Tab-separated table of C-alpha atoms in Angstrom:
chain	number	residue	atom	x	y	z
A	1	MET	CA	-21.564	18.519	-13.066
A	2	SER	CA	-18.420	17.201	-11.413
A	3	SER	CA	-15.691	19.198	-9.659
A	4	GLU	CA	-14.871	22.441	-11.456
A	5	HIS	CA	-11.127	21.992	-12.070
A	6	ALA	CA	-9.896	20.595	-15.393
A	7	HIS	CA	-9.645	16.832	-15.664
A	8	ALA	CA	-6.857	14.818	-17.241
A	9	ALA	CA	-7.637	13.108	-20.534
A	10	TYR	CA	-7.572	9.719	-18.781
A	11	ALA	CA	-9.930	10.724	-15.968
A	12	CYS	CA	-13.426	9.271	-15.844
A	13	LEU	CA	-15.918	11.921	-16.940
A	14	PRO	CA	-19.625	11.727	-16.101
A	15	GLU	CA	-20.622	12.693	-19.635
A	16	GLU	CA	-18.657	9.681	-20.911
A	17	SER	CA	-20.108	7.217	-18.401
A	18	ARG	CA	-21.276	3.853	-19.692
A	19	GLY	CA	-24.498	4.525	-17.854
A	20	ARG	CA	-26.672	2.548	-15.476
A	21	LEU	CA	-28.215	-0.905	-15.748
A	22	HIS	CA	-31.656	0.710	-15.571
A	23	ASP	CA	-31.952	3.823	-17.726
A	24	GLU	CA	-32.785	7.038	-15.906
A	25	PRO	CA	-33.035	10.673	-17.011
A	26	GLU	CA	-29.946	12.749	-16.251
A	27	SER	CA	-30.025	15.325	-13.464
A	28	ALA	CA	-29.916	19.008	-14.411
A	29	THR	CA	-27.858	19.891	-11.339
A	30	ARG	CA	-25.642	16.887	-10.545
A	31	GLY	CA	-23.264	14.727	-12.529
A	32	SER	CA	-23.629	10.947	-12.645
A	33	PHE	CA	-20.907	10.260	-10.094
A	34	GLN	CA	-22.246	12.930	-7.744
A	35	ARG	CA	-25.610	11.168	-7.851
A	36	ASP	CA	-23.890	7.861	-7.080
A	37	ARG	CA	-22.183	9.430	-4.068
A	38	ASP	CA	-25.455	10.927	-2.845
A	39	ARG	CA	-27.320	7.634	-3.201
A	40	ILE	CA	-24.628	5.862	-1.202
A	41	ILE	CA	-24.723	8.481	1.564
A	42	HIS	CA	-28.511	8.263	1.811
A	43	SER	CA	-28.569	4.450	1.852
A	44	ALA	CA	-29.488	2.484	4.959
A	45	ALA	CA	-26.315	0.411	4.573
A	46	PHE	CA	-24.154	3.534	4.794
A	47	ARG	CA	-25.904	4.760	7.940
A	48	ARG	CA	-25.330	1.391	9.593
A	49	LEU	CA	-21.564	1.797	9.190
A	50	GLU	CA	-21.685	4.094	12.223
A	51	TYR	CA	-22.271	1.030	14.393
A	52	LYS	CA	-19.970	-1.422	12.613
A	53	THR	CA	-16.440	-1.668	13.908
A	54	GLN	CA	-13.199	-1.544	11.987
A	55	VAL	CA	-11.185	-3.534	14.530
A	56	PHE	CA	-12.652	-2.996	17.974
A	57	VAL	CA	-16.075	-4.247	19.072
A	58	ASN	CA	-18.299	-1.179	19.077
A	59	HIS	CA	-19.287	-1.058	22.724
A	60	GLU	CA	-15.664	-1.215	23.934
A	61	GLY	CA	-15.116	2.519	23.421
A	62	ASP	CA	-16.843	5.210	21.415
A	63	PHE	CA	-13.599	7.058	20.597
A	64	PHE	CA	-12.333	4.256	18.361
A	65	ARG	CA	-12.975	4.299	14.654
A	66	THR	CA	-15.989	2.686	13.065
A	67	ARG	CA	-16.567	1.721	9.451
A	68	LEU	CA	-18.302	5.079	8.984
A	69	THR	CA	-15.490	7.261	10.315
A	70	HIS	CA	-12.986	5.163	8.377
A	71	SER	CA	-14.962	5.591	5.137
A	72	LEU	CA	-15.060	9.362	5.620
A	73	GLU	CA	-11.301	9.426	6.214
A	74	VAL	CA	-10.677	7.360	3.074
A	75	SER	CA	-12.934	9.716	1.131
A	76	GLN	CA	-10.961	12.777	2.245
A	77	ILE	CA	-7.633	11.239	1.229
A	78	ALA	CA	-8.983	9.975	-2.108
A	79	ARG	CA	-10.447	13.357	-3.037
A	80	SER	CA	-7.192	15.146	-2.204
A	81	VAL	CA	-5.095	12.725	-4.248
A	82	CYS	CA	-7.460	12.846	-7.221
A	83	ARG	CA	-7.465	16.633	-7.181
A	84	SER	CA	-3.669	16.667	-7.387
A	85	LEU	CA	-3.750	14.157	-10.260
A	86	ASN	CA	-6.629	15.888	-12.110
A	87	LEU	CA	-8.782	12.784	-11.739
A	88	ASN	CA	-12.495	12.736	-10.981
A	89	GLU	CA	-12.941	13.452	-7.281
A	90	ASP	CA	-16.643	12.609	-7.292
A	91	LEU	CA	-16.090	9.064	-8.559
A	92	ALA	CA	-13.255	8.487	-6.087
A	93	GLU	CA	-15.426	9.791	-3.260
A	94	ALA	CA	-18.328	7.526	-4.217
A	95	LEU	CA	-15.991	4.523	-4.235
A	96	ALA	CA	-14.405	5.461	-0.915
A	97	LEU	CA	-17.818	5.752	0.714
A	98	ALA	CA	-19.057	2.469	-0.801
A	99	HIS	CA	-16.016	0.267	-0.244
A	100	ASP	CA	-17.045	-1.021	3.208
A	101	LEU	CA	-20.805	-1.399	2.691
A	102	GLY	CA	-20.554	-5.199	2.533
A	103	HIS	CA	-18.641	-5.702	5.765
A	104	PRO	CA	-20.450	-7.718	8.460
A	105	PRO	CA	-20.399	-6.764	12.162
A	106	PHE	CA	-17.352	-7.250	14.426
A	107	GLY	CA	-14.693	-6.320	11.892
A	108	HIS	CA	-12.444	-9.041	10.505
A	109	ALA	CA	-13.729	-11.575	13.034
A	110	GLY	CA	-17.257	-11.295	11.656
A	111	GLU	CA	-16.070	-11.664	8.086
A	112	ASP	CA	-13.898	-14.676	8.921
A	113	ALA	CA	-16.867	-16.335	10.617
A	114	LEU	CA	-19.141	-15.765	7.613
A	115	LYS	CA	-16.448	-17.002	5.229
A	116	GLU	CA	-16.178	-20.233	7.190
A	117	LYS	CA	-19.926	-20.751	7.404
A	118	MET	CA	-20.548	-19.858	3.745
A	119	GLU	CA	-17.750	-22.059	2.389
A	120	PRO	CA	-20.148	-24.899	1.366
A	121	PHE	CA	-22.567	-22.399	-0.198
A	122	GLY	CA	-20.370	-20.362	-2.546
A	123	GLY	CA	-18.311	-18.420	-0.024
A	124	PHE	CA	-18.455	-14.911	1.386
A	125	ASP	CA	-16.423	-11.924	0.236
A	126	HIS	CA	-16.997	-8.390	1.498
A	127	ASN	CA	-16.396	-6.832	-1.942
A	128	ALA	CA	-18.959	-9.175	-3.462
A	129	GLN	CA	-21.304	-8.345	-0.593
A	130	SER	CA	-20.845	-4.622	-1.270
A	131	LEU	CA	-21.930	-5.332	-4.843
A	132	ARG	CA	-25.016	-7.172	-3.561
A	133	VAL	CA	-25.861	-4.232	-1.314
A	134	VAL	CA	-25.749	-1.626	-4.083
A	135	THR	CA	-27.360	-3.805	-6.781
A	136	GLN	CA	-29.965	-5.810	-4.828
A	137	LEU	CA	-30.285	-5.419	-1.083
A	138	GLU	CA	-31.031	-1.708	-0.869
A	139	ARG	CA	-34.734	-1.838	-1.722
A	140	ARG	CA	-35.770	1.816	-1.706
A	141	TYR	CA	-36.541	2.892	-5.255
A	142	ALA	CA	-39.818	2.407	-7.086
A	143	GLU	CA	-38.399	1.091	-10.359
A	144	PHE	CA	-35.429	-1.091	-9.362
A	145	ASP	CA	-33.665	-2.905	-6.542
A	146	GLY	CA	-30.336	-1.542	-5.383
A	147	LEU	CA	-29.042	1.970	-6.011
A	148	ASN	CA	-28.671	1.687	-9.814
A	149	LEU	CA	-25.160	3.128	-9.725
A	150	THR	CA	-23.117	3.890	-12.828
A	151	TRP	CA	-20.968	1.270	-14.521
A	152	GLU	CA	-17.814	3.080	-13.385
A	153	THR	CA	-18.808	3.007	-9.721
A	154	LEU	CA	-19.815	-0.662	-9.836
A	155	GLU	CA	-16.569	-1.504	-11.613
A	156	GLY	CA	-14.610	0.248	-8.876
A	157	VAL	CA	-16.508	-1.472	-6.077
A	158	VAL	CA	-15.603	-4.867	-7.515
A	159	LYS	CA	-12.148	-4.281	-9.046
A	160	HIS	CA	-10.487	-1.596	-6.905
A	161	ASN	CA	-7.826	-4.142	-5.865
A	162	GLY	CA	-7.150	-5.166	-9.461
A	163	PRO	CA	-8.466	-7.669	-12.037
A	164	LEU	CA	-10.385	-10.643	-10.677
A	165	SER	CA	-9.267	-14.201	-11.329
A	166	MET	CA	-11.302	-17.384	-11.396
A	167	PRO	CA	-13.118	-18.693	-9.527
A	168	LEU	CA	-15.165	-15.568	-8.976
A	169	PRO	CA	-17.142	-14.983	-5.792
A	170	ARG	CA	-20.659	-16.256	-6.495
A	171	ALA	CA	-22.332	-12.858	-6.104
A	172	ILE	CA	-19.955	-11.261	-8.605
A	173	ALA	CA	-20.262	-14.147	-11.079
A	174	GLU	CA	-24.060	-13.940	-10.962
A	175	TYR	CA	-24.093	-10.180	-11.495
A	176	ALA	CA	-21.555	-10.404	-14.325
A	177	GLU	CA	-24.006	-12.553	-16.286
A	178	ARG	CA	-26.299	-9.552	-16.742
A	179	HIS	CA	-23.857	-6.629	-16.551
A	180	ASP	CA	-20.313	-6.956	-17.924
A	181	LEU	CA	-17.888	-5.140	-15.610
A	182	GLU	CA	-14.830	-6.361	-17.567
A	183	LEU	CA	-13.469	-8.242	-14.591
A	184	ASP	CA	-10.184	-9.198	-16.278
A	185	THR	CA	-8.922	-5.596	-16.558
A	186	TYR	CA	-7.778	-2.971	-14.078
A	187	ALA	CA	-10.323	-0.474	-12.803
A	188	SER	CA	-10.177	3.274	-13.376
A	189	ALA	CA	-7.376	5.393	-11.948
A	190	GLU	CA	-9.943	6.808	-9.517
A	191	ALA	CA	-10.734	3.328	-8.183
A	192	GLN	CA	-7.033	2.566	-7.800
A	193	VAL	CA	-6.542	5.795	-5.830
A	194	ALA	CA	-9.511	4.986	-3.585
A	195	SER	CA	-8.018	1.567	-2.821
A	196	LEU	CA	-4.638	2.987	-1.804
A	197	SER	CA	-6.338	5.746	0.185
A	198	ASP	CA	-8.017	2.953	2.137
A	199	ASP	CA	-4.582	1.490	2.853
A	200	ILE	CA	-3.213	4.843	4.020
A	201	ALA	CA	-6.148	5.530	6.324
A	202	TYR	CA	-6.361	1.990	7.668
A	203	ASN	CA	-2.763	1.538	8.774
A	204	ASN	CA	-2.215	5.002	10.195
A	205	HIS	CA	-5.448	5.144	12.096
A	206	ASP	CA	-4.906	1.666	13.523
A	207	ILE	CA	-1.661	3.003	14.985
A	208	ASP	CA	-3.660	5.856	16.507
A	209	ASP	CA	-6.333	3.527	17.924
A	210	GLY	CA	-3.801	0.933	19.110
A	211	LEU	CA	-1.797	3.521	21.041
A	212	ARG	CA	-4.887	5.058	22.614
A	213	ALA	CA	-6.125	1.596	23.608
A	214	GLY	CA	-2.813	0.803	25.284
A	215	LEU	CA	-2.136	-2.230	23.087
A	216	PHE	CA	1.384	-0.941	22.432
A	217	ARG	CA	3.465	2.123	23.312
A	218	VAL	CA	5.116	4.832	21.256
A	219	ASP	CA	8.524	3.397	22.195
A	220	ASP	CA	7.504	0.058	20.648
A	221	LEU	CA	7.362	1.789	17.251
A	222	LYS	CA	10.950	3.054	17.199
A	223	ASP	CA	12.264	0.299	14.897
A	224	VAL	CA	9.309	0.315	12.484
A	225	PRO	CA	10.371	1.916	9.161
A	226	LEU	CA	8.745	5.288	8.449
A	227	VAL	CA	6.806	5.220	11.723
A	228	GLY	CA	9.775	5.271	14.099
A	229	PRO	CA	11.609	8.130	12.346
A	230	VAL	CA	8.427	10.206	12.131
A	231	PHE	CA	7.708	9.849	15.855
A	232	ALA	CA	11.367	10.639	16.614
A	233	GLY	CA	11.180	13.738	14.427
A	234	VAL	CA	8.083	15.011	16.212
A	235	ARG	CA	9.662	14.397	19.617
A	236	LYS	CA	12.790	16.271	18.576
A	237	ALA	CA	10.804	19.228	17.247
A	238	TYR	CA	8.431	19.320	20.231
A	239	PRO	CA	10.217	17.771	23.248
A	240	ASP	CA	7.528	18.853	25.728
A	241	LEU	CA	4.513	17.737	23.681
A	242	ASP	CA	1.990	15.593	25.550
A	243	GLU	CA	1.444	12.090	24.176
A	244	SER	CA	-2.011	12.749	22.715
A	245	ARG	CA	-0.698	15.614	20.587
A	246	LEU	CA	2.452	13.638	19.776
A	247	ILE	CA	0.381	10.770	18.382
A	248	HIS	CA	-1.839	13.055	16.326
A	249	GLU	CA	1.102	14.995	14.884
A	250	ALA	CA	2.986	11.812	13.983
A	251	VAL	CA	-0.030	10.155	12.350
A	252	ARG	CA	-0.733	13.353	10.425
A	253	ARG	CA	2.842	13.423	9.126
A	254	MET	CA	2.814	9.726	8.185
A	255	ILE	CA	-0.360	10.191	6.167
A	256	GLY	CA	1.264	13.169	4.462
A	257	GLU	CA	4.401	11.193	3.593
A	258	MET	CA	2.402	8.286	2.171
A	259	VAL	CA	0.215	10.628	0.115
A	260	THR	CA	3.289	12.446	-1.221
A	261	ASP	CA	4.875	9.118	-2.186
A	262	LEU	CA	1.664	7.927	-3.846
A	263	LEU	CA	1.446	11.124	-5.899
A	264	SER	CA	5.088	10.948	-6.970
A	265	GLU	CA	5.004	7.287	-8.010
A	266	THR	CA	1.638	7.617	-9.756
A	267	LYS	CA	2.733	10.682	-11.732
A	268	SER	CA	5.858	8.799	-12.816
A	269	ARG	CA	3.826	5.798	-13.964
A	270	LEU	CA	1.364	8.020	-15.810
A	271	THR	CA	4.244	9.728	-17.607
A	272	ASP	CA	5.688	6.363	-18.661
A	273	ALA	CA	2.342	4.875	-19.730
A	274	ALA	CA	1.077	8.080	-21.419
A	275	PRO	CA	-2.606	7.062	-21.377
A	276	LYS	CA	-4.909	9.135	-23.571
A	277	THR	CA	-8.233	7.886	-22.214
A	278	ALA	CA	-9.731	6.117	-19.211
A	279	ALA	CA	-9.902	3.004	-21.395
A	280	ASP	CA	-6.112	3.165	-21.789
A	281	ILE	CA	-5.765	2.973	-17.989
A	282	ARG	CA	-7.868	-0.193	-17.918
A	283	ALA	CA	-5.886	-1.775	-20.751
A	284	LEU	CA	-2.535	-1.497	-18.958
A	285	LYS	CA	-0.894	-4.607	-17.514
A	286	ALA	CA	-0.112	-2.936	-14.181
A	287	PRO	CA	-1.787	-0.339	-11.974
A	288	VAL	CA	-0.954	3.324	-12.524
A	289	ALA	CA	-1.678	4.311	-8.922
A	290	ALA	CA	0.933	2.849	-6.595
A	291	PHE	CA	3.449	3.458	-3.847
A	292	SER	CA	7.170	3.444	-4.598
A	293	GLU	CA	9.061	0.233	-3.837
A	294	SER	CA	10.516	1.727	-0.667
A	295	MET	CA	7.101	2.848	0.566
A	296	GLN	CA	5.665	-0.585	-0.243
A	297	GLU	CA	8.337	-2.070	2.017
A	298	ASN	CA	7.474	0.450	4.739
A	299	ASP	CA	3.809	-0.455	4.354
A	300	LYS	CA	4.572	-4.174	4.718
A	301	ALA	CA	6.644	-3.538	7.842
A	302	LEU	CA	3.859	-1.471	9.378
A	303	LYS	CA	1.283	-4.163	8.610
A	304	ALA	CA	3.559	-6.786	10.164
A	305	PHE	CA	3.946	-4.698	13.316
A	306	LEU	CA	0.188	-4.175	13.627
A	307	PHE	CA	-0.459	-7.876	13.056
A	308	GLU	CA	1.903	-8.940	15.829
A	309	ASN	CA	1.235	-6.175	18.337
A	310	MET	CA	-2.395	-5.260	17.761
A	311	TYR	CA	-4.438	-7.789	15.822
A	312	ARG	CA	-2.974	-10.690	17.849
A	313	HIS	CA	-3.109	-8.890	21.206
A	314	TYR	CA	-4.954	-10.953	23.798
A	315	LYS	CA	-7.372	-8.107	24.582
A	316	LEU	CA	-8.338	-7.860	20.943
A	317	ASN	CA	-8.486	-11.639	20.603
A	318	ARG	CA	-10.994	-11.786	23.452
A	319	MET	CA	-13.201	-9.196	21.801
A	320	THR	CA	-12.998	-10.723	18.341
A	321	SER	CA	-13.604	-14.209	19.735
A	322	LYS	CA	-16.912	-13.034	21.151
A	323	GLY	CA	-17.908	-11.434	17.870
A	324	ARG	CA	-16.933	-14.522	15.887
A	325	ARG	CA	-19.029	-16.783	18.114
A	326	VAL	CA	-22.038	-14.491	17.836
A	327	VAL	CA	-21.911	-14.593	14.026
A	328	MET	CA	-21.379	-18.358	13.862
A	329	ASP	CA	-24.170	-19.061	16.348
A	330	LEU	CA	-26.600	-16.840	14.472
A	331	PHE	CA	-25.725	-18.362	11.111
A	332	THR	CA	-26.085	-21.966	12.272
A	333	LEU	CA	-29.420	-21.385	13.957
A	334	LEU	CA	-30.997	-19.299	11.183
A	335	LEU	CA	-29.754	-21.592	8.405
A	336	ASN	CA	-31.480	-24.557	10.020
A	337	GLU	CA	-34.462	-22.640	11.418
A	338	PRO	CA	-35.245	-19.849	8.929
A	339	GLU	CA	-38.642	-19.471	10.582
A	340	CYS	CA	-36.750	-17.572	13.305
A	341	LEU	CA	-35.910	-14.813	10.824
A	342	PRO	CA	-37.966	-11.597	11.039
A	343	ASP	CA	-41.125	-11.610	8.928
A	344	ASP	CA	-39.725	-9.282	6.269
A	345	TRP	CA	-36.811	-11.689	5.683
A	346	GLN	CA	-38.637	-15.036	5.981
A	347	GLY	CA	-40.386	-14.665	2.649
A	348	TRP	CA	-37.059	-14.850	0.822
A	349	ALA	CA	-35.896	-18.060	2.520
A	350	GLY	CA	-35.644	-21.445	0.849
A	351	GLU	CA	-35.596	-24.800	2.568
A	352	PRO	CA	-33.615	-25.146	5.810
A	353	GLY	CA	-29.952	-25.756	5.002
A	354	SER	CA	-30.296	-24.777	1.328
A	355	VAL	CA	-28.018	-22.475	-0.681
A	356	GLU	CA	-30.842	-19.935	-0.974
A	357	THR	CA	-31.339	-19.834	2.773
A	358	ALA	CA	-27.596	-19.666	3.432
A	359	GLN	CA	-27.262	-16.626	1.157
A	360	LEU	CA	-30.253	-14.986	2.811
A	361	VAL	CA	-28.833	-15.577	6.286
A	362	ALA	CA	-25.453	-14.212	5.175
A	363	ASP	CA	-27.200	-11.111	3.824
A	364	TYR	CA	-29.142	-10.722	7.063
A	365	ILE	CA	-26.076	-11.048	9.285
A	366	ALA	CA	-23.831	-8.893	7.077
A	367	ASP	CA	-26.505	-6.211	7.279
A	368	MET	CA	-26.325	-6.122	11.093
A	369	THR	CA	-24.527	-3.589	13.228
A	370	ASP	CA	-22.435	-4.871	16.124
A	371	ARG	CA	-25.107	-3.777	18.566
A	372	TYR	CA	-27.962	-5.412	16.646
A	373	ALA	CA	-26.035	-8.687	16.305
A	374	LEU	CA	-25.434	-8.821	20.061
A	375	ASP	CA	-29.092	-8.081	20.739
A	376	GLU	CA	-30.273	-10.686	18.215
A	377	HIS	CA	-27.960	-13.265	19.767
A	378	ARG	CA	-29.374	-12.563	23.227
A	379	GLN	CA	-32.943	-12.883	21.974
A	380	LEU	CA	-32.283	-16.189	20.239
A	381	PHE	CA	-30.014	-17.861	22.806
A	382	ASP	CA	-30.698	-16.314	26.228
A	383	LEU	CA	-33.765	-17.935	27.780
A	384	GLN	CA	-34.229	-14.994	30.130
A	385	THR	CA	-34.308	-12.381	27.361
A	386	ARG	CA	-37.763	-11.441	26.138
A	387	THR	CA	-38.217	-11.936	22.386
A	388	SER	CA	-39.330	-8.792	20.595
């Protein structure tokens, strides 16, 4: 019961799925990947993405993107690309919606803080945390923990950036002992498309947010490959356009150019590789979904510009510094005093300072929204705040 258009021979088909870790009867009205997508959408972790930031701390402005809006944008791009390539849109959509479930609050600052704190305890990786969310931490169903997603969706969550090398993140290594996701191969074409759709959405929408936040100006972009010419083209075509419409039109065109390039390069690689099945895609020594070399260079230049002019901007550094300190303070306190955890989390704790407690605290913090983390920090560290 997937999308009605014909699929390519190398697309992932629900009727050929390797199934779920826990057997379940099939649905009469929905395909396996549609059910995965629906379970992700209805999960508590997905709802919390509304209050987790991509780059900006949530309370700084409600017109900036959150993890939720970003995931929806990635989903739209991934579905469009997969439709053009005759791949399975439902699987790509499920992966796009799941790819950020493991991110902690406060964007990259929160993840960096958890990585540092978890270093002695096996590390922290947001892809591994996404796997924990969908296989363990969502405790909603009567017969199993997690969402019991299909093998293909779990594979894509873990391997959308390519094969994994040793040493594996602890959460992935532990799960692999009971469910082989073939970590040394590439993921499906749908997972590869979802990953590049994330790249397209992320970079272009950070330009949008950065301009609207005043971190840089349109004129600062003139020498950035792809970006500068696109903005110049819009200005030439619409010389009297106000800046808000100018930004939207330019971002729209950049997304279109990157999608067109992705489709062209991927079709070329598929023609050369001539895969007959989804297994053939996984067996290849290189990804089939990719940008052209010139677009890869444009992408690198754009990332470099954003790093220098946005991610290292003093305004952003001030915000991320606050978020980083909140996460580190919470981790240190709760690791050493797990009795301060809420009752429904305390029962899972080990001894203070132990690996078990560290993983529990990482799960607890990664689960938080920006707003909840700030509130929890106030309750635990501000003597004048009443404890709830």
